[in-house]
Amino acid sequence: MKNFTLFILFVFLFISCKEHTAESIQDKTATIKLVNPFIGTGGHGHTYPGATVPFGMVQVSPDNGISSWDWCSGYHYSDSIVVGFSHLHLSGTGIGDLADILFMPTNKKVDLTINTTSRDSLPYKSSYSHTNEKSSPGYYQIFLEDPKVNVELTSSLRTAYHKYSFTKNDDQSVVIDLGFAINWDKALKTSITIEDDHTISGYRFSAGWAKNQKVFFVATFSKPISKYTLADNQKNIDDQSVEGEKAKAQLFFNPEGGTELRVKVAVSSVSVANAKENLDSGDFNFEQAKTEAENTWNTALSRIVVETPVDSLKTIFYTALYHTQLAPVTFSDKNGEFRKENDSIVTATNYTAYSTLSLWDTFRAENPLLTLIAPDKTSDIINSMLAYYSTKKILPVWTLYANETNCMTGYHSIPVIVDAYQKGIKGFDAEKAYEAMKTTMMQDERGLDLYKKYGYIPYNLLDESVTITLEYAFDDWCVAQMAKALGKEDDYNYFLNRSKAYQYVFDPETGFMRGKSDDGKSWNERFDPKHSSHREHTDYTEGNAWQHSWFVPQDVEDLVQLHGGNDIFTRRLEQLFTESSEITGDNVSADISGLIGQYAHGNEPSHHIAYMFNHANKPWRTQYWVRHILDTQYNTTPNGLSGNEDCGQMSAWYVFSSIGLYPMNPASGDYEIGSPIFEKSTINLPNGKKFVIEAEHVSDNNIYIQSATLNGVEFNQTTISHQQITQGGILHFVMGSKPNKNWGLTIQKNQ
């Protein structure tokens, strides 16, 4: 009888384990199905719908062939023409580049010698319909209506997989056009070599946003190449290889071998040999590669699990979490080698090198999010920045394919490094990192000579003076925190004092940060806080005084005092959201979008502002405005982002804010409390622990925190530390429809 009882118990446990495993698989499958990569491909989102894996080296995606701002990723949902599928893409940037190594299947011989000046003259373009187009993490499918070819794409970390299904008895061929370029990009030198009847290789050197971009590639085909045509400079080339400014090839395959053709493509910044090493070994098992890509995404998307009965909220959340893991991109090859801007080849030892570092955007929330869901990526990113420093003796601003674009203001490698160090992330040399930060902030480039001389940037000596001053002040504060942590007291005092630079440009009479002359007294007159001039003859970067006057995340309490106290500060802050949305000027920045009053959620400088009420004893206004932004600035349509995605920042704001947190000061190690929209959010931490955020009674109306506990103990503050989160536990909120104006209040200094 005892043995029978044990047998029954064993059977019960076995069945329970099987059911639990089945539930886990089902949950993961459900999660990946909730992602909609078409969100952000319309409007000004600038995302791409193609296939990649988290932080993948290749991003194989369709290109419409249009050179225009809303086609920065190569694709826009409003279009209905596709010209091919290239292997490198940018996610949500405001400047266009890449779209390298274009492949396009077709069922006819095309004239490669045509001088193609626009997509209208491309002989291999095709129309398509969104009804015959699908996208999910790691997979993309489209039916080309003109050649009647179905295209499927998937990817591993360094290899793109294509599957072309031709119509029975049709000719089967693939065009490779290395001269294809959109937006700022221009091919300079290209080459294609027919290596054997299954393999081609080559390279594409170009100049664009990345001034010195070198991409080497190799492609293998599942069928033998029966014949081929090579061309360059409007001439056919009778040889096995072609080299020139715009090398092209058309490869033909025997249709008698079946209607399907499969292709594998790998790239490298170093050499064709490295591209071959990067190419996945084995056969052309597209389905297996797709399954592995989906499994990789399932793991990445399971790092935060949200629970809500509202499916649209799940779709927005998991698509946002997906977008936060598209960039930066893997840049070092399998053997660790990668190319630097000066053409030297170096090896990443014990780390993976990354590029596409959109730091002006991502330092705010994207990089802090990675410290929670992918801290190993954070240390690798820092080592990538230090590798750049070792050559240039300055930290990067915005790197693309290892090229410094010097795009945007500030040196926001610095807060990324400090944030990681303050959170205890290992894997990089802290002393070397500090040396790099200090050296960077002590040089004279990009207005730092003026900043050091005057204590701020005079408007009459440099454009965008206010924004640059505010951002250098924040960077200085970050250097000071690292100096203090490393015991460098003199440096700490020096940089902390310099970080007060924002005080120079604050005008107490108007309440705005304003351009100040080099005389130290006079303001830039004819002042209009709604005026915008895009990147020239302006004191503000991609914005106006309303949007840029709040960037003092390192010392909100002092900013409150400059305004005259909590009441004046919060009244002006409230006015930001309720003022008319008119933007004045003849050259208004297109980046000013997603307007709520003068608050512009479509561009990054506004992203921290709603959380500042927490520091002025009105946390319920943070809760109100954060929830309003969540509800109005994101949706499930292609136009579901209110501005450029910017390599994950727009989505990182949503990921954090929707679960009730936000890194308002992204180098402090603390997260502000906002207004969670999910009943339950579970952060599955890399250390194996879980941090759970519960929002009891949360609904469309119940947006205000009534009370809170942390691990069962009363929690009455508007910030929580990274260390508290990584220890695991439960943060429980009780939500209600009316604000509890006593919750989360702090006694302000000098009030």
Short mmCIF file of N, CA and C in Angstrom, two decimals, residues 340-440:
data_model
loop_
_atom_site.label_atom_id
_atom_site.label_comp_id
_atom_site.label_asym_id
_atom_site.label_seq_id
_atom_site.Cartn_x
_atom_site.Cartn_y
_atom_site.Cartn_z
N LYS A 340 38.10 49.91 -36.63
CA LYS A 340 37.90 51.24 -36.05
C LYS A 340 37.80 52.29 -37.15
N GLU A 341 37.42 53.48 -36.74
CA GLU A 341 37.22 54.58 -37.69
C GLU A 341 38.50 54.89 -38.47
N ASN A 342 39.67 54.67 -37.83
CA ASN A 342 40.94 54.96 -38.49
C ASN A 342 41.46 53.77 -39.30
N ASP A 343 40.59 52.76 -39.51
CA ASP A 343 40.88 51.56 -40.29
C ASP A 343 41.80 50.57 -39.60
N SER A 344 42.15 50.81 -38.36
CA SER A 344 42.90 49.80 -37.62
C SER A 344 41.96 48.66 -37.23
N ILE A 345 42.48 47.46 -37.16
CA ILE A 345 41.71 46.28 -36.76
C ILE A 345 42.15 45.89 -35.36
N VAL A 346 41.21 45.81 -34.45
CA VAL A 346 41.51 45.43 -33.07
C VAL A 346 40.65 44.23 -32.70
N THR A 347 40.98 43.62 -31.57
CA THR A 347 40.25 42.44 -31.13
C THR A 347 39.60 42.70 -29.78
N ALA A 348 38.30 42.44 -29.70
CA ALA A 348 37.58 42.53 -28.43
C ALA A 348 37.87 41.25 -27.64
N THR A 349 38.59 41.40 -26.57
CA THR A 349 38.97 40.26 -25.74
C THR A 349 38.07 40.21 -24.51
N ASN A 350 37.37 39.11 -24.34
CA ASN A 350 36.48 38.90 -23.20
C ASN A 350 35.28 39.85 -23.20
N TYR A 351 34.96 40.40 -24.35
CA TYR A 351 33.72 41.17 -24.47
C TYR A 351 33.30 41.20 -25.93
N THR A 352 32.05 41.57 -26.18
CA THR A 352 31.54 41.78 -27.53
C THR A 352 31.51 43.27 -27.80
N ALA A 353 32.08 43.69 -28.92
CA ALA A 353 32.04 45.11 -29.28
C ALA A 353 30.68 45.45 -29.91
N TYR A 354 30.16 46.61 -29.54
CA TYR A 354 28.86 47.07 -30.06
C TYR A 354 29.02 48.41 -30.75
N SER A 355 28.15 48.64 -31.74
CA SER A 355 28.09 49.93 -32.40
C SER A 355 26.63 50.35 -32.49
N THR A 356 26.39 51.48 -33.18
CA THR A 356 25.09 52.15 -33.19
C THR A 356 24.73 52.56 -31.76
N LEU A 357 25.55 53.45 -31.22
CA LEU A 357 25.35 53.96 -29.86
C LEU A 357 24.72 55.35 -29.94
N SER A 358 23.41 55.39 -29.82
CA SER A 358 22.64 56.63 -29.94
C SER A 358 22.55 57.30 -28.57
N LEU A 359 23.68 57.74 -28.05
CA LEU A 359 23.78 58.03 -26.62
C LEU A 359 22.98 59.24 -26.16
N TRP A 360 22.78 60.24 -27.01
CA TRP A 360 21.98 61.41 -26.61
C TRP A 360 20.56 60.99 -26.26
N ASP A 361 20.12 59.92 -26.90
CA ASP A 361 18.78 59.41 -26.64
C ASP A 361 18.80 58.37 -25.52
N THR A 362 19.67 57.38 -25.67
CA THR A 362 19.54 56.17 -24.88
C THR A 362 20.05 56.27 -23.45
N PHE A 363 20.88 57.29 -23.14
CA PHE A 363 21.37 57.40 -21.76
C PHE A 363 20.24 57.64 -20.78
N ARG A 364 19.10 58.11 -21.28
CA ARG A 364 18.00 58.53 -20.40
C ARG A 364 17.25 57.34 -19.80
N ALA A 365 16.90 56.35 -20.61
CA ALA A 365 16.14 55.20 -20.08
C ALA A 365 16.56 53.88 -20.70
N GLU A 366 16.96 53.88 -21.99
CA GLU A 366 17.35 52.64 -22.65
C GLU A 366 18.54 51.98 -21.95
N ASN A 367 19.61 52.75 -21.72
CA ASN A 367 20.77 52.15 -21.05
C ASN A 367 20.48 51.76 -19.61
N PRO A 368 19.76 52.57 -18.83
CA PRO A 368 19.37 52.10 -17.49
C PRO A 368 18.52 50.83 -17.53
N LEU A 369 17.66 50.68 -18.55
CA LEU A 369 16.86 49.46 -18.65
C LEU A 369 17.76 48.24 -18.85
N LEU A 370 18.80 48.40 -19.65
CA LEU A 370 19.70 47.27 -19.89
C LEU A 370 20.42 46.84 -18.61
N THR A 371 20.63 47.76 -17.67
CA THR A 371 21.26 47.36 -16.41
C THR A 371 20.38 46.41 -15.62
N LEU A 372 19.09 46.40 -15.91
CA LEU A 372 18.16 45.48 -15.25
C LEU A 372 17.97 44.19 -16.03
N ILE A 373 17.82 44.29 -17.35
CA ILE A 373 17.45 43.11 -18.14
C ILE A 373 18.63 42.48 -18.87
N ALA A 374 19.74 43.22 -19.04
CA ALA A 374 20.89 42.67 -19.76
C ALA A 374 22.18 43.36 -19.30
N PRO A 375 22.54 43.21 -18.01
CA PRO A 375 23.73 43.91 -17.50
C PRO A 375 25.02 43.51 -18.19
N ASP A 376 25.07 42.27 -18.74
CA ASP A 376 26.26 41.86 -19.48
C ASP A 376 26.45 42.72 -20.73
N LYS A 377 25.35 43.13 -21.34
CA LYS A 377 25.43 44.02 -22.50
C LYS A 377 25.96 45.39 -22.07
N THR A 378 25.60 45.83 -20.86
CA THR A 378 26.05 47.13 -20.38
C THR A 378 27.56 47.18 -20.27
N SER A 379 28.17 46.17 -19.67
CA SER A 379 29.63 46.17 -19.53
C SER A 379 30.30 46.08 -20.90
N ASP A 380 29.71 45.33 -21.83
CA ASP A 380 30.27 45.25 -23.18
C ASP A 380 30.18 46.59 -23.90
N ILE A 381 29.06 47.30 -23.72
CA ILE A 381 28.90 48.62 -24.32
C ILE A 381 29.97 49.57 -23.79
N ILE A 382 30.21 49.51 -22.50
CA ILE A 382 31.23 50.39 -21.90
C ILE A 382 32.61 50.04 -22.44
N ASN A 383 32.92 48.76 -22.54
CA ASN A 383 34.21 48.37 -23.11
C ASN A 383 34.33 48.81 -24.57
N SER A 384 33.22 48.82 -25.29
CA SER A 384 33.23 49.31 -26.67
C SER A 384 33.55 50.80 -26.70
N MET A 385 32.98 51.55 -25.76
CA MET A 385 33.25 52.98 -25.69
C MET A 385 34.70 53.24 -25.29
N LEU A 386 35.24 52.41 -24.40
CA LEU A 386 36.63 52.58 -23.98
C LEU A 386 37.60 52.22 -25.10
N ALA A 387 37.20 51.26 -25.96
CA ALA A 387 38.02 50.94 -27.13
C ALA A 387 38.09 52.14 -28.06
N TYR A 388 36.99 52.84 -28.21
CA TYR A 388 36.97 54.06 -29.01
C TYR A 388 37.89 55.11 -28.37
N TYR A 389 37.79 55.25 -27.05
CA TYR A 389 38.62 56.22 -26.33
C TYR A 389 40.11 55.92 -26.50
N SER A 390 40.48 54.65 -26.53
CA SER A 390 41.90 54.29 -26.61
C SER A 390 42.54 54.83 -27.88
N THR A 391 41.75 55.04 -28.92
CA THR A 391 42.26 55.59 -30.17
C THR A 391 42.11 57.11 -30.24
N LYS A 392 40.94 57.60 -29.87
CA LYS A 392 40.63 59.03 -30.07
C LYS A 392 40.94 59.90 -28.85
N LYS A 393 41.16 59.25 -27.68
CA LYS A 393 41.39 59.96 -26.42
C LYS A 393 40.22 60.89 -26.07
N ILE A 394 39.05 60.41 -26.42
CA ILE A 394 37.81 61.11 -26.08
C ILE A 394 36.70 60.07 -26.18
N LEU A 395 35.71 60.16 -25.33
CA LEU A 395 34.62 59.20 -25.36
C LEU A 395 33.67 59.50 -26.52
N PRO A 396 32.99 58.47 -27.02
CA PRO A 396 32.11 58.68 -28.18
C PRO A 396 30.86 59.47 -27.84
N VAL A 397 30.33 60.13 -28.87
CA VAL A 397 29.08 60.89 -28.78
C VAL A 397 27.93 60.07 -29.39
N TRP A 398 28.10 59.66 -30.63
CA TRP A 398 27.09 58.87 -31.36
C TRP A 398 27.85 58.06 -32.40
N THR A 399 28.11 56.78 -32.13
CA THR A 399 28.92 55.99 -33.05
C THR A 399 28.04 55.12 -33.95
N LEU A 400 28.41 55.08 -35.23
CA LEU A 400 27.71 54.28 -36.24
C LEU A 400 28.75 53.53 -37.05
N TYR A 401 28.69 52.21 -36.99
CA TYR A 401 29.68 51.37 -37.64
C TYR A 401 31.10 51.86 -37.32
N ALA A 402 31.30 52.12 -36.01
CA ALA A 402 32.57 52.57 -35.43
C ALA A 402 32.96 53.99 -35.82
N ASN A 403 32.12 54.68 -36.57
CA ASN A 403 32.40 56.07 -36.96
C ASN A 403 31.77 57.02 -35.96
N GLU A 404 32.51 58.04 -35.57
CA GLU A 404 31.94 59.09 -34.74
C GLU A 404 31.16 60.06 -35.62
N THR A 405 29.88 60.15 -35.39
CA THR A 405 29.06 61.09 -36.15
C THR A 405 29.01 62.47 -35.50
N ASN A 406 29.42 62.53 -34.21
CA ASN A 406 29.33 63.78 -33.43
C ASN A 406 27.92 64.35 -33.47
N CYS A 407 26.95 63.46 -33.55
CA CYS A 407 25.56 63.90 -33.64
C CYS A 407 25.00 64.18 -32.25
N MET A 408 24.40 65.32 -32.10
CA MET A 408 23.75 65.77 -30.87
C MET A 408 24.77 66.31 -29.86
N THR A 409 24.27 66.73 -28.72
CA THR A 409 25.05 67.50 -27.75
C THR A 409 25.44 66.64 -26.54
N GLY A 410 26.41 67.13 -25.77
CA GLY A 410 26.85 66.43 -24.57
C GLY A 410 27.76 65.26 -24.86
N TYR A 411 28.27 64.67 -23.77
CA TYR A 411 29.07 63.44 -23.84
C TYR A 411 28.40 62.41 -22.96
N HIS A 412 27.37 61.75 -23.52
CA HIS A 412 26.52 60.91 -22.67
C HIS A 412 26.95 59.44 -22.62
N SER A 413 28.19 59.18 -23.08
CA SER A 413 28.85 57.96 -22.64
C SER A 413 29.03 58.00 -21.12
N ILE A 414 29.24 59.21 -20.61
CA ILE A 414 29.60 59.40 -19.20
C ILE A 414 28.51 58.91 -18.25
N PRO A 415 27.25 59.35 -18.37
CA PRO A 415 26.23 58.82 -17.46
C PRO A 415 26.02 57.32 -17.61
N VAL A 416 26.24 56.77 -18.80
CA VAL A 416 26.09 55.32 -18.98
C VAL A 416 27.12 54.58 -18.13
N ILE A 417 28.36 55.08 -18.14
CA ILE A 417 29.43 54.46 -17.35
C ILE A 417 29.15 54.61 -15.86
N VAL A 418 28.79 55.82 -15.43
CA VAL A 418 28.56 56.07 -14.01
C VAL A 418 27.37 55.27 -13.49
N ASP A 419 26.31 55.22 -14.28
CA ASP A 419 25.14 54.44 -13.89
C ASP A 419 25.51 52.99 -13.64
N ALA A 420 26.29 52.41 -14.55
CA ALA A 420 26.70 51.01 -14.40
C ALA A 420 27.57 50.82 -13.17
N TYR A 421 28.52 51.73 -12.97
CA TYR A 421 29.42 51.60 -11.82
C TYR A 421 28.66 51.73 -10.50
N GLN A 422 27.77 52.70 -10.43
CA GLN A 422 26.99 52.91 -9.21
C GLN A 422 26.11 51.70 -8.89
N LYS A 423 25.72 50.97 -9.92
CA LYS A 423 24.85 49.80 -9.73
C LYS A 423 25.63 48.51 -9.51
N GLY A 424 26.95 48.61 -9.47
CA GLY A 424 27.76 47.44 -9.17
C GLY A 424 28.01 46.52 -10.34
N ILE A 425 27.79 47.00 -11.57
CA ILE A 425 28.04 46.17 -12.75
C ILE A 425 29.54 46.08 -12.99
N LYS A 426 30.03 44.87 -13.11
CA LYS A 426 31.46 44.62 -13.28
C LYS A 426 31.78 44.39 -14.75
N GLY A 427 33.05 44.05 -15.02
CA GLY A 427 33.44 43.66 -16.37
C GLY A 427 34.12 44.75 -17.15
N PHE A 428 34.41 45.91 -16.51
CA PHE A 428 35.17 46.95 -17.18
C PHE A 428 36.11 47.61 -16.17
N ASP A 429 37.14 48.24 -16.66
CA ASP A 429 38.17 48.86 -15.82
C ASP A 429 37.67 50.22 -15.34
N ALA A 430 37.31 50.32 -14.07
CA ALA A 430 36.72 51.55 -13.54
C ALA A 430 37.71 52.71 -13.58
N GLU A 431 38.98 52.45 -13.30
CA GLU A 431 39.97 53.53 -13.32
C GLU A 431 40.18 54.05 -14.73
N LYS A 432 40.23 53.14 -15.69
CA LYS A 432 40.37 53.57 -17.09
C LYS A 432 39.13 54.35 -17.52
N ALA A 433 37.96 53.87 -17.08
CA ALA A 433 36.72 54.56 -17.43
C ALA A 433 36.70 55.97 -16.85
N TYR A 434 37.18 56.09 -15.61
CA TYR A 434 37.21 57.43 -15.00
C TYR A 434 38.18 58.34 -15.75
N GLU A 435 39.35 57.79 -16.09
CA GLU A 435 40.32 58.58 -16.86
C GLU A 435 39.70 59.08 -18.16
N ALA A 436 38.95 58.20 -18.82
CA ALA A 436 38.31 58.57 -20.09
C ALA A 436 37.29 59.68 -19.88
N MET A 437 36.50 59.58 -18.80
CA MET A 437 35.48 60.60 -18.53
C MET A 437 36.13 61.95 -18.21
N LYS A 438 37.12 61.91 -17.34
CA LYS A 438 37.77 63.17 -16.95
C LYS A 438 38.48 63.81 -18.14
N THR A 439 39.22 63.01 -18.90
CA THR A 439 39.94 63.53 -20.06
C THR A 439 38.97 64.15 -21.06
N THR A 440 37.85 63.47 -21.28
CA THR A 440 36.84 63.97 -22.22
C THR A 440 36.31 65.33 -21.79
#
